[in-house]
Coordinates of C-alpha atoms in Angstrom, one line a residue:
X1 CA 109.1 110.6 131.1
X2 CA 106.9 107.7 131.4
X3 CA 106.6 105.0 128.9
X4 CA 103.8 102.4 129.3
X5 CA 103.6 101.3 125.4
X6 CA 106.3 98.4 125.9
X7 CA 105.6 97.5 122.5
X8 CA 107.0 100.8 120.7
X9 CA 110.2 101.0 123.2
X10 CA 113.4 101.3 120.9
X11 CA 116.9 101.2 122.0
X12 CA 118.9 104.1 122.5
X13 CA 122.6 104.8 123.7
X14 CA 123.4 104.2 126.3
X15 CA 119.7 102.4 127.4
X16 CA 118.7 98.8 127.8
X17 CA 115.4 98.1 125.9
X18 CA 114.1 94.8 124.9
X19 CA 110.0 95.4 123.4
X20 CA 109.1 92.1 124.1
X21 CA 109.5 92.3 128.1
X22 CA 106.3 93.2 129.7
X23 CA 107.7 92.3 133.6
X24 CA 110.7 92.8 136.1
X25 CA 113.3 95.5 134.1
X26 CA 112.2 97.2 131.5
X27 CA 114.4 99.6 130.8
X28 CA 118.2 100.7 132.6
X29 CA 120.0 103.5 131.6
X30 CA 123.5 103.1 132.2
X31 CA 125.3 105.9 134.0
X32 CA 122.2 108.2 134.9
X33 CA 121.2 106.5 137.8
X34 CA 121.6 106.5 141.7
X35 CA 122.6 102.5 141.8
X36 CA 121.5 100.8 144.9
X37 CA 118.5 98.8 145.9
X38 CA 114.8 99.0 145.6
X39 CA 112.5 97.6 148.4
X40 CA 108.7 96.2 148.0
X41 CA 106.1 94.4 149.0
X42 CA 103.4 93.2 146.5
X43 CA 99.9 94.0 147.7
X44 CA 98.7 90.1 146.6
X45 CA 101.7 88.7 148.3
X46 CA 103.1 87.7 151.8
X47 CA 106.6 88.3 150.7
X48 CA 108.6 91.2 150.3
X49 CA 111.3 91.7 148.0
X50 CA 114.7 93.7 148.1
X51 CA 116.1 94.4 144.5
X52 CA 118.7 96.5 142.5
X53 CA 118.7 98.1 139.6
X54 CA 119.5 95.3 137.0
X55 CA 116.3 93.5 138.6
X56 CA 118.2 90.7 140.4
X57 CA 116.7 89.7 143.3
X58 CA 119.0 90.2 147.0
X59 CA 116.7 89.7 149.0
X60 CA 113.2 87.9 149.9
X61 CA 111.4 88.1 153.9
X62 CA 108.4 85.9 154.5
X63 CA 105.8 86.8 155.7
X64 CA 102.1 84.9 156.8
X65 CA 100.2 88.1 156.0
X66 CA 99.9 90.6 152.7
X67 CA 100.8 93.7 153.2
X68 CA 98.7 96.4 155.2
X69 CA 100.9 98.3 153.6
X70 CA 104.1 99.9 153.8
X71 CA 107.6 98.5 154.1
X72 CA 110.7 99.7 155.9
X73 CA 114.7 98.7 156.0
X74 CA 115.6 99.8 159.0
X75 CA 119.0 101.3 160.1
X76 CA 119.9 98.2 161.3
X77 CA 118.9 96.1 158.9
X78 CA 115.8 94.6 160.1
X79 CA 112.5 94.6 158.0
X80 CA 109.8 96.5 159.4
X81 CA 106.1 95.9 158.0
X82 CA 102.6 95.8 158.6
X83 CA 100.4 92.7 158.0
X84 CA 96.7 92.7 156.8
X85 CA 94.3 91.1 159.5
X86 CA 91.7 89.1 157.8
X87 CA 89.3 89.9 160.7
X88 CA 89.9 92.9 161.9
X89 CA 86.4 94.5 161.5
X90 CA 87.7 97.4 159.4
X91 CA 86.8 96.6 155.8
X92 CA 88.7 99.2 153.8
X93 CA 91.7 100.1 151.3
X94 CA 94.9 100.2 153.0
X95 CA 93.7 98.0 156.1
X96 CA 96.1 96.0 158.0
X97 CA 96.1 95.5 161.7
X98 CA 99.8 93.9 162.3
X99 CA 103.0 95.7 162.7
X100 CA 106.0 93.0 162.3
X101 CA 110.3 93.6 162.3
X102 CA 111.9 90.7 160.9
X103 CA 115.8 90.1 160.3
X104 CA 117.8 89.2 157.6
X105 CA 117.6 85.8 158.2
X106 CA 113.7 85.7 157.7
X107 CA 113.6 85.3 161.5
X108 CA 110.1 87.3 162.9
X109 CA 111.5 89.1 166.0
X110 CA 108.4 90.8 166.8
X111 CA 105.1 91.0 166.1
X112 CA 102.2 93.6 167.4
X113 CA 98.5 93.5 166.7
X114 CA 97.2 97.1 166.1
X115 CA 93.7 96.5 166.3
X116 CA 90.8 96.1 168.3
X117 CA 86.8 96.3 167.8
X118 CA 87.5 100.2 168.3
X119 CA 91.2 100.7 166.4
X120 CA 92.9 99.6 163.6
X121 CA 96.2 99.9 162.2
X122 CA 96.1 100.7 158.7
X123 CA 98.6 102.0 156.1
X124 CA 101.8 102.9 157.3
X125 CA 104.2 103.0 160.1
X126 CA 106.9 104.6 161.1
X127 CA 110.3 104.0 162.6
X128 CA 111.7 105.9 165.7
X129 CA 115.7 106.7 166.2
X130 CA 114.6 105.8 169.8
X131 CA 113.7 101.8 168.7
X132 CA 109.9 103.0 168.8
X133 CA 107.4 102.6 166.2
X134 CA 104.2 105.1 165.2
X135 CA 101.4 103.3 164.3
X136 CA 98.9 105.0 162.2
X137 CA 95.4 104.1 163.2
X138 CA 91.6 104.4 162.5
X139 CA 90.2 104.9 165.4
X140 CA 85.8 103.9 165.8
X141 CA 83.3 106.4 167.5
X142 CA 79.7 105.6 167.4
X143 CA 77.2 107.7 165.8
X144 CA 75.8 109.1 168.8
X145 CA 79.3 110.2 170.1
X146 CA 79.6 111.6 166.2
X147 CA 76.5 113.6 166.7
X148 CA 77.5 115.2 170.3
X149 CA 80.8 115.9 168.8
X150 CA 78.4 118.2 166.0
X151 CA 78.8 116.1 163.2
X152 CA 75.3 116.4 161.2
X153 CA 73.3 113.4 161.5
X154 CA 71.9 113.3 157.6
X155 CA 76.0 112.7 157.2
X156 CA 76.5 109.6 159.5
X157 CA 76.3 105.8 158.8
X158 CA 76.4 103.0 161.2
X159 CA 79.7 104.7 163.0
X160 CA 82.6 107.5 162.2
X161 CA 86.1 106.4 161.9
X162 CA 88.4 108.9 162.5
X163 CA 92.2 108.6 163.2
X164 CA 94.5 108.2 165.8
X165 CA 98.8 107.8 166.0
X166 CA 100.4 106.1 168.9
X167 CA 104.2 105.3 169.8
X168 CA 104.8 101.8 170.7
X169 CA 107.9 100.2 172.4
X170 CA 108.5 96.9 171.8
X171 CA 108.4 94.6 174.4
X172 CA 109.4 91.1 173.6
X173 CA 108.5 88.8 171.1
X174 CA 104.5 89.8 170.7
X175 CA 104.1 92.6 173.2
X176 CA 104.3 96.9 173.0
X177 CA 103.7 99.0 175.8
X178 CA 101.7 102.4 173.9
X179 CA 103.7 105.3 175.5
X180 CA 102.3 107.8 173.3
X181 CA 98.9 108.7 171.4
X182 CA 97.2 111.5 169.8
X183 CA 93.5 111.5 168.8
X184 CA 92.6 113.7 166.1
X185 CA 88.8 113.6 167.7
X186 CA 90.4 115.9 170.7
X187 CA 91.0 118.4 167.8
X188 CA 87.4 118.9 166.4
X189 CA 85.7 122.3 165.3
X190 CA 82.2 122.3 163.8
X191 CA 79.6 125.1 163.0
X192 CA 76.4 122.9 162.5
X193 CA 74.6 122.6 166.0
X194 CA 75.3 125.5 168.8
X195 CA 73.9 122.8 170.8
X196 CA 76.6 120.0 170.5
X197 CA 80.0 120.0 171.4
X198 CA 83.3 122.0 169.4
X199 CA 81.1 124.8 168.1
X200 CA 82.9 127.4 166.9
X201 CA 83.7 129.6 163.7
X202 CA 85.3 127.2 161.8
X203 CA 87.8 129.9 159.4
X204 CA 89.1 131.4 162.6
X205 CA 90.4 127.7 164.0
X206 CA 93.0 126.2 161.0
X207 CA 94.4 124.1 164.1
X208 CA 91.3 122.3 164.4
X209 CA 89.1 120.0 162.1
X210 CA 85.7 120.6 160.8
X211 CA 83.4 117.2 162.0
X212 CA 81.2 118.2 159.0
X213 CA 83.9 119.0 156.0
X214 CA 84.0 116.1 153.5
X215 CA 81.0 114.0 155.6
X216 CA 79.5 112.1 152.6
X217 CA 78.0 109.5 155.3
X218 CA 80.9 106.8 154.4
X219 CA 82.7 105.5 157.4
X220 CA 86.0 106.3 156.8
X221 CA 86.0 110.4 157.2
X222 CA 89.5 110.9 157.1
X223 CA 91.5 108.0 155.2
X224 CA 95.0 109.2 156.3
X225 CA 97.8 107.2 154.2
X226 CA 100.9 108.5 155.5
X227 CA 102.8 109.1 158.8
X228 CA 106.2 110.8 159.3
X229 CA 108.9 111.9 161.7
X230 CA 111.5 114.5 162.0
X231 CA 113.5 114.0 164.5
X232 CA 115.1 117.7 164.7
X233 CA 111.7 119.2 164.9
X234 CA 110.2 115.9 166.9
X235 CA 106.9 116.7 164.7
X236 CA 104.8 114.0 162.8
X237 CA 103.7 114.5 159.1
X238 CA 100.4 113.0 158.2
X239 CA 98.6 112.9 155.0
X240 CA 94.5 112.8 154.9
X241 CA 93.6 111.5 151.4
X242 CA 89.8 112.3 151.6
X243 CA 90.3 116.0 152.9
X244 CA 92.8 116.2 149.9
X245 CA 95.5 118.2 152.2
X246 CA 98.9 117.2 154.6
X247 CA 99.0 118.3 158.1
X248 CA 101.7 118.6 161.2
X249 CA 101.3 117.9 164.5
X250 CA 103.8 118.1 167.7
X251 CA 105.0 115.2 168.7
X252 CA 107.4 116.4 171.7
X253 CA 103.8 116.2 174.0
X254 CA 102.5 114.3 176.9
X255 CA 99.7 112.2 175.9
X256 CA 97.6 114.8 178.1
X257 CA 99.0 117.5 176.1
X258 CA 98.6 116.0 172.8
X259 CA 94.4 116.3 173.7
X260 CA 94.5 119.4 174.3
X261 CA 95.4 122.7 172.7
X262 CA 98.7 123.6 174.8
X263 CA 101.8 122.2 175.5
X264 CA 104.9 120.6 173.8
X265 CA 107.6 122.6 172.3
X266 CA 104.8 124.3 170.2
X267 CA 102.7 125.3 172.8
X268 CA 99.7 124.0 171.1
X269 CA 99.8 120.3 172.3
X270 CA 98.0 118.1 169.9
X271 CA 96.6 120.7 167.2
X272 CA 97.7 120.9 163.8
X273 CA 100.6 123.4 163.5
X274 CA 100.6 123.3 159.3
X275 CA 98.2 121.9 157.0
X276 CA 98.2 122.6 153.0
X277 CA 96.4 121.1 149.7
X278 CA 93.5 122.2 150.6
X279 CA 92.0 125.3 152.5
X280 CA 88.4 125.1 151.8
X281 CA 88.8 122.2 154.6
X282 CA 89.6 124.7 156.9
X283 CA 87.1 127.5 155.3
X284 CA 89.8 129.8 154.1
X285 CA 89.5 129.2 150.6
X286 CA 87.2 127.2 148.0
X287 CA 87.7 124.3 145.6
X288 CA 89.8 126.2 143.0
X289 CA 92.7 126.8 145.7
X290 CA 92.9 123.4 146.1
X291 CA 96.4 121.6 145.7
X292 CA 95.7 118.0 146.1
X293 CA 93.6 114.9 144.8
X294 CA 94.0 111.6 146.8
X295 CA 97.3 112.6 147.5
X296 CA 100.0 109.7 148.9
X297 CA 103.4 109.5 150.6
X298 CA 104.0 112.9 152.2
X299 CA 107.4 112.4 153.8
X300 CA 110.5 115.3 154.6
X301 CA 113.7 114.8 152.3
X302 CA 116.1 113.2 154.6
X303 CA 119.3 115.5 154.9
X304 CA 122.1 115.0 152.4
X305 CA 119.6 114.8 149.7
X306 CA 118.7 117.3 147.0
X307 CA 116.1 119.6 148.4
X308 CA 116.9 118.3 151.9
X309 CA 113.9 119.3 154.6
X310 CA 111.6 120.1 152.6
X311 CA 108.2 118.1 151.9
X312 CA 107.9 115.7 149.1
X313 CA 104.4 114.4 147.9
X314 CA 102.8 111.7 145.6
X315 CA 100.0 114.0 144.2
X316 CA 97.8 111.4 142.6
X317 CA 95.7 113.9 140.9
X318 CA 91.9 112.0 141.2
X319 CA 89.0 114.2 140.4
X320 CA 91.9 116.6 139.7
X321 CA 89.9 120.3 137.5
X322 CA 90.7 119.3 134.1
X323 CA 91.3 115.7 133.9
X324 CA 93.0 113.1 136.1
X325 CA 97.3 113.1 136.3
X326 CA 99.4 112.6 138.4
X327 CA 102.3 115.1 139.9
X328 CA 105.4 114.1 142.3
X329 CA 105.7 117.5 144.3
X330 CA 108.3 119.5 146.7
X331 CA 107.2 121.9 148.6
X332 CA 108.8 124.8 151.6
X333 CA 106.4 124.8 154.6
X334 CA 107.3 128.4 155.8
X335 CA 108.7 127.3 159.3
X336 CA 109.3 129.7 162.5
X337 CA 111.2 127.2 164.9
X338 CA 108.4 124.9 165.6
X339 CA 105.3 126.5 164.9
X340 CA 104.1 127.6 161.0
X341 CA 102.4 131.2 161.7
X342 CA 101.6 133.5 158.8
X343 CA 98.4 134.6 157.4
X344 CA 95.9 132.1 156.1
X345 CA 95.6 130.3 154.3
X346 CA 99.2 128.3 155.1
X347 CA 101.4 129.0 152.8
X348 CA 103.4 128.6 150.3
X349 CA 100.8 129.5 147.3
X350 CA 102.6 126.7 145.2
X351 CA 104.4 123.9 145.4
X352 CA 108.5 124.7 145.0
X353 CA 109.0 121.8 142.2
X354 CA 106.3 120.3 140.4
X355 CA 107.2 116.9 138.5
X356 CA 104.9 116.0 135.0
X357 CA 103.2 119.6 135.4
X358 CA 100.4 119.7 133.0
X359 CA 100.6 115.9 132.1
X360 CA 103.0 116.5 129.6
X361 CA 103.9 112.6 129.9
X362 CA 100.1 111.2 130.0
X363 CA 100.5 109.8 133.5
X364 CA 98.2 108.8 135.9
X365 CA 98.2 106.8 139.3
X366 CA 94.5 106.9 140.6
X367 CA 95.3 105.2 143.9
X368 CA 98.2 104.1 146.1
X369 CA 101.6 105.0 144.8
X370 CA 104.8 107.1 146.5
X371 CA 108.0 108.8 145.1
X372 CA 111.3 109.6 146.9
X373 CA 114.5 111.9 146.2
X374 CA 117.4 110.5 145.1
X375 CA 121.0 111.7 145.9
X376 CA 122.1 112.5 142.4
X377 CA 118.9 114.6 141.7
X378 CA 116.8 111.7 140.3
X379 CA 113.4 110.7 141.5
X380 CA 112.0 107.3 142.1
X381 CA 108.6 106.9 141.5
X382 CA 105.9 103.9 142.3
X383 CA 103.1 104.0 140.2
X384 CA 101.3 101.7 142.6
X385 CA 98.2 100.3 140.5
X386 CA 100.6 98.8 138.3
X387 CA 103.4 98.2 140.2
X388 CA 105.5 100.3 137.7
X389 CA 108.6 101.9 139.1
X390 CA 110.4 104.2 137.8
X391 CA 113.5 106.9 137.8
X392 CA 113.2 110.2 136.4
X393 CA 115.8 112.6 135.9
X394 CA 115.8 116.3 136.9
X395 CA 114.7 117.1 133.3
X396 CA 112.1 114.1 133.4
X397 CA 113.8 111.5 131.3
X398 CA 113.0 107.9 132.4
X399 CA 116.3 106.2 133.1
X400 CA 115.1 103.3 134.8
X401 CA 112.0 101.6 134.8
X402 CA 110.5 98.1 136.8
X403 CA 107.1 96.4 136.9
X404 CA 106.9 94.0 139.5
X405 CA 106.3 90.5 138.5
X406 CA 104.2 89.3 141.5
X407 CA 100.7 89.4 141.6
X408 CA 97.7 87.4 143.2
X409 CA 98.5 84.2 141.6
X410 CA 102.4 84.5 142.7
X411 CA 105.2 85.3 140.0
X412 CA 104.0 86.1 136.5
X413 CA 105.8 84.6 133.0
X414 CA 107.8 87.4 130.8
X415 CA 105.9 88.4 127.7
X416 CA 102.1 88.1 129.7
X417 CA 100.4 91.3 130.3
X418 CA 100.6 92.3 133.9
X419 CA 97.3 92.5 136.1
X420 CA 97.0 93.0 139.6
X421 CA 99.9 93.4 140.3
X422 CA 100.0 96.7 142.9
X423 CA 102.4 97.9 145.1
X424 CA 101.4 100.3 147.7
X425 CA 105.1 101.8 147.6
X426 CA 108.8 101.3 146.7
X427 CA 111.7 102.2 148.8
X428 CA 115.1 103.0 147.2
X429 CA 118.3 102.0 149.7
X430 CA 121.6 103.2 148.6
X431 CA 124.6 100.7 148.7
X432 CA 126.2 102.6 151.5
X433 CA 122.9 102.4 154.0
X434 CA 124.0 101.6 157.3
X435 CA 121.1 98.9 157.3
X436 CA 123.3 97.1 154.5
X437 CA 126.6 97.3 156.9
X438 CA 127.8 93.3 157.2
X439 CA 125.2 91.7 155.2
X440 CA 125.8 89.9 152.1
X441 CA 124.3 91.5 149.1
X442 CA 125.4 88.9 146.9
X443 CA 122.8 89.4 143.9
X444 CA 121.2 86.2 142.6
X445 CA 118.6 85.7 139.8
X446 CA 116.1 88.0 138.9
X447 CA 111.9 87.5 140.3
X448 CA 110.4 86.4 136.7
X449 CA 111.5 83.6 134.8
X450 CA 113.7 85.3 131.9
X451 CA 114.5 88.9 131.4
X452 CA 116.9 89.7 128.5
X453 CA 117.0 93.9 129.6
X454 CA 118.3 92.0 133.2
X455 CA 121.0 90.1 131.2
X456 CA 122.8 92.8 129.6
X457 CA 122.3 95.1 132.5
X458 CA 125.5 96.2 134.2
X459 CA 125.7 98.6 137.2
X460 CA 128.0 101.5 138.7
X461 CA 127.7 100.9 142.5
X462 CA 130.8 102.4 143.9
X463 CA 130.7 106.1 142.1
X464 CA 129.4 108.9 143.9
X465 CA 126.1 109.6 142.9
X466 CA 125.8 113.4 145.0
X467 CA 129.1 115.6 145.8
X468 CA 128.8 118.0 148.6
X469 CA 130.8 120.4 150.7
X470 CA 128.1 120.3 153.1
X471 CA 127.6 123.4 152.3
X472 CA 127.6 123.3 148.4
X473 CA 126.1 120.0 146.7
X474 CA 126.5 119.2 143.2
X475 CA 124.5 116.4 142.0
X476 CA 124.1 114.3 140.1
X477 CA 127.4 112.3 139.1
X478 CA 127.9 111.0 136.6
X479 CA 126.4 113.8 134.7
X480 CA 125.0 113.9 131.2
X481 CA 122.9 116.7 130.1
X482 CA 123.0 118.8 133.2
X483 CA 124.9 119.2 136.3
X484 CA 122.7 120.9 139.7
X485 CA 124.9 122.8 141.8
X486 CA 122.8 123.0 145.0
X487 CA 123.7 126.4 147.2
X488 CA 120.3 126.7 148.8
X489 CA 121.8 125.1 152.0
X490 CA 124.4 127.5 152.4
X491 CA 124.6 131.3 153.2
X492 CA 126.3 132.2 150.5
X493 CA 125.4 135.7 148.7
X494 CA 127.2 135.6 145.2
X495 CA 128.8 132.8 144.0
X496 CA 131.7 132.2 141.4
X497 CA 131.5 128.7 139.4
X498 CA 134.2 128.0 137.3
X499 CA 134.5 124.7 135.5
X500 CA 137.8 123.2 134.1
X501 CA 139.0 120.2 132.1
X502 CA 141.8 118.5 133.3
X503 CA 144.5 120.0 131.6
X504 CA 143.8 123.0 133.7
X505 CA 141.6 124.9 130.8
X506 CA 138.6 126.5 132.0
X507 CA 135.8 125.7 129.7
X508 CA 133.1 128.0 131.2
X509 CA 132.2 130.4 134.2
X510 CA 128.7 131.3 136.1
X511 CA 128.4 134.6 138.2
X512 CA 125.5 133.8 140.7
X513 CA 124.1 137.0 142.8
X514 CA 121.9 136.0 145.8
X515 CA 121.6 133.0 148.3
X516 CA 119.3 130.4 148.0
X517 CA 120.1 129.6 144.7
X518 CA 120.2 125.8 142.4
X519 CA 122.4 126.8 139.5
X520 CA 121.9 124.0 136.9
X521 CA 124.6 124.1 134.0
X522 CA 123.5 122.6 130.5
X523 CA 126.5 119.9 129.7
X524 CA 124.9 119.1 126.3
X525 CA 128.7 120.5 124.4
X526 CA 131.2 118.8 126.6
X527 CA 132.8 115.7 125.7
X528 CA 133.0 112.5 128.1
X529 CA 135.2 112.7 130.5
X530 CA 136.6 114.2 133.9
X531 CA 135.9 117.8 134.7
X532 CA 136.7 119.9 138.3
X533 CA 133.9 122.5 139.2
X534 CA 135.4 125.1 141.3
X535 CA 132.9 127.4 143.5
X536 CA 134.6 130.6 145.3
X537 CA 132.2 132.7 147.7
X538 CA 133.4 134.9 150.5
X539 CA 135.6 132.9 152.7
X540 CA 134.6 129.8 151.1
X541 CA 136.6 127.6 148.4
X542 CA 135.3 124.0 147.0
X543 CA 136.8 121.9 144.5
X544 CA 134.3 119.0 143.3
X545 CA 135.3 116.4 141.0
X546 CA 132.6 115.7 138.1
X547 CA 132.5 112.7 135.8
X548 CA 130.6 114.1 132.4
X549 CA 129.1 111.0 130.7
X550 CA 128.4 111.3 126.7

């Protein structure tokens, strides 16, 4: 799946490999991929780049600040991204302190400092269908507010950051009135001092946080790196890297109810409705049920996607029992409306689909780093120390695979080996995003100064990568070795597939018993060509047209 030995890459059919580039494309399989454009923003630079699949640049924003760190197209085609502070008092990975949306034409049309001698932004943002922004935040207490609170005072040094997320409105050019805000220290459980403040028995309270779970004494307790929204269950999605686990909280609060434990379409205000990777965190389990390792970019699979609404997460796999690899995982909260009840600890037991389980492809992102679905089944995949991007097939074949040419001393020569080079995260666009809609996408040269894998590279913009009924989706297409037909969405009981050539034959037939299903159908003895899948269930009836590639 992953190939990092550039010098041993050979060229296969239908691939682009060249073993002398060590920069920009490496490798581009034509006709397996979801063509459209990649977005990133070096972690040594104050640009950000926009780039598709042959490796041509489209696009470039400036910016005066390096990332701090995430990066966002919006719907509407303006950039949205944060901005490293060189002052602002919080010395850590992922700090930044600036939130920024700049247009198309490079124009900043607004900027918001996040940060304060008490908060900083830091890490990622997110974008609100209402204009609004969430601002993940670290947010200072002092020791002795630590130690009132119940955290243990052998486990404190010169002050506690924990985390806060607030909803700001842009106001103007520099200005953002906060109109929401959510303080995880208004959700705090601890069973150290009876004395002190939030003592309680810690494995009856999941909803709350233990002050004293993970306190090695460092300042940063929690080190959240990711922040989400779903808008049809208005409920954020955070991920905590040092308590190794993901949790949910309601956003459809007051700010009053969000610090306390009642309110909001939950009915719990501000405490954590869900929370998996890790239940020892939460006293209902011990280090061999944990899930995560320094996990990254928890975010819900937008709808019209393979897998749509469930959870997808970088699992870095740092300090992971049996040696260090990296996992991209999907997993099925099991939701009731808007509130997660079920015995503890939260289920599920697993995660749903488990990419390079058991490190079968020897790789290994110890920091940073994301992954997303694609709409023809792939995934894309930042391996952020490196700034190596990749695509990965449903059955794990790398069909596409970039390292980003910019580093601390700006763009690198072809044929040097890359170093420091990071990228916190990539963001793949398709060609039909609504944040593309007038622009010119006009592709010009690529980043690097030479790339022969760019030169020969052609692309397929225009086919459909994901066919769907919107009830049925079949994915991805083109298809090669296998085809996914997708009927977990629907309510179908029994399904039959039927799948014809174009002179009418039908070349094979699946009987499928039971809802819920992904059928995947091994193409390996068809030849190239244009096939119609047919897919009869109850009252339903839908025809999909499927290019098979060789």
């Amino acid at each position: 799946m992953l190939k990092y030995l550039l010098s041993f890459l050979i060229l296969f059919s239908g691939t682009i490999v060249f073993s002398q580039t060590t920069i920009g494309l490496i490798e581009h399989n034509v006709g397996s991929l979801d063509e459209g454009y990649v977005l990133f923003a070096p972690n040594r630079s104050t640009d950000t780049y926009l780039i598709d699949k042959c490796g041509h640049q489209v696009h470039k924003w400036s910016s005066q600040y390096q990332p701090g760190q995430s990066a966002y197209l919006l719907p509407n085609g303006t950039l949205l991204r944060t901005g490293k502070l060189p002052d602002s008092g919080f010395a850590a990975g992922g700090n930044g302190g600036v939130v920024e949306m700049i247009d198309w034409n490079d124009n900043l049309i607004w900027s918001y400092v996040a940060a304060s001698t008490d908060y900083c932004q830091h890490h990622d943002v997110r974008a609100l269908p209402n204009g609004n922004v969430l601002i993940l935040a670290w947010d200072s207490r002092s020791v002795n507010e630590a130690i009132l609170n119940g955290r243990n005072p052998d486990l404190l040094g010169t002050s506690l950051w924990c985390e806060r997320v607030i909803e700001v409105q842009p106001d103007g050019l520099n200005g953002g009135v906060v109109v929401w805000e959510w303080f995880a220290w208004d959700h705090l459980i601890q069973d150290f001092d009876s004395n002190q403040l939030n003592f309680g028995v810690v494995a009856d309270h999941p909803e709350l946080l233990d002050v004293n779970y993970n306190a090695v004494g460092a300042q940063d307790w929690l080190h959240m790196n990711s922040i989400d929204y779903n808008e049809s269950l208005d409920q954020i999605l955070l991920s905590s890297h040092n308590l190794n686990e993901i949790m949910i909280i309601d956003h459809s609060t007051s700010t009053e109810e969000a610090a306390s434990h009642s309110g909001g379409n939950s009915g719990k205000g501000g405490d954590f409705l869900y929370r998996w990777g890790n239940p020892e965190a939460y006293q209902n389990g011990g280090p061999a049920d944990g899930k995560f390792w320094g996990q990254h970019n928890a975010h819900w699979i937008p709808s019209g996607l393979p897998y749509a609404g469930k959870i997808l997460v970088f699992n870095n796999g740092f300090g992971r029992p049996g040696g260090n690899y990296s996992t991209v995982e999907i997993l099925e909260p099991p939701a009731n409306g808007y509130n997660y009840e079920g015995t503890l600890p939260y289920g599920p037991a697993d995660a749903t689909v488990i990419y390079n389980e058991g490190n079968p492809h020897t790789f290994y992102a110890m920091n940073v780093s994301g992954a997303g679905m694609l709409s023809n089944g792939n995934i894309i995949i930042c391996s952020g120390p490196k700034g190596n991007f990749l695509e990965v097939d449903a059955n794990e074949n790398l069909v596409w695979e970039y390292i980003s040419p910019v580093n601390n001393n700006g763009i690198m020569s072809q044929g040097v080996t890359p170093t420091t080079n990071a990228v916190f995260r990539c963001v793949f666009y398709p060609s039909d995003y609504s944040g593309f809609d007038g622009l010119d996408l006009t592709t010009g040269t690529i980043i690097e100064d030479v790339n022969e894998v760019s030169d020969a590279c052609t692309l397929n913009i225009g086919i459909a990568p994901i066919l769907s009924s919107g009830e049925v989706f079949v994915f991805p297409n083109p298809a090669h070795d296998l085809v996914n037909i997708d009927l977990s969405k629907s309510e179908l009981q029994s399904a039959s597939i039927e799948f014809f050539d174009l002179s009418g034959r039908r070349v094979k037939e699946v009987q499928v018993k039971g809802s819920g299903q992904i059928v995947r159908m091994n193409l390996t003895t068809y030849p190239k060509g244009i096939y119609l899948l047919k897919i009869t269930a109850n009252n339903f009836v839908g025809t999909f047209r499927l290019e098979v590639g060789e």
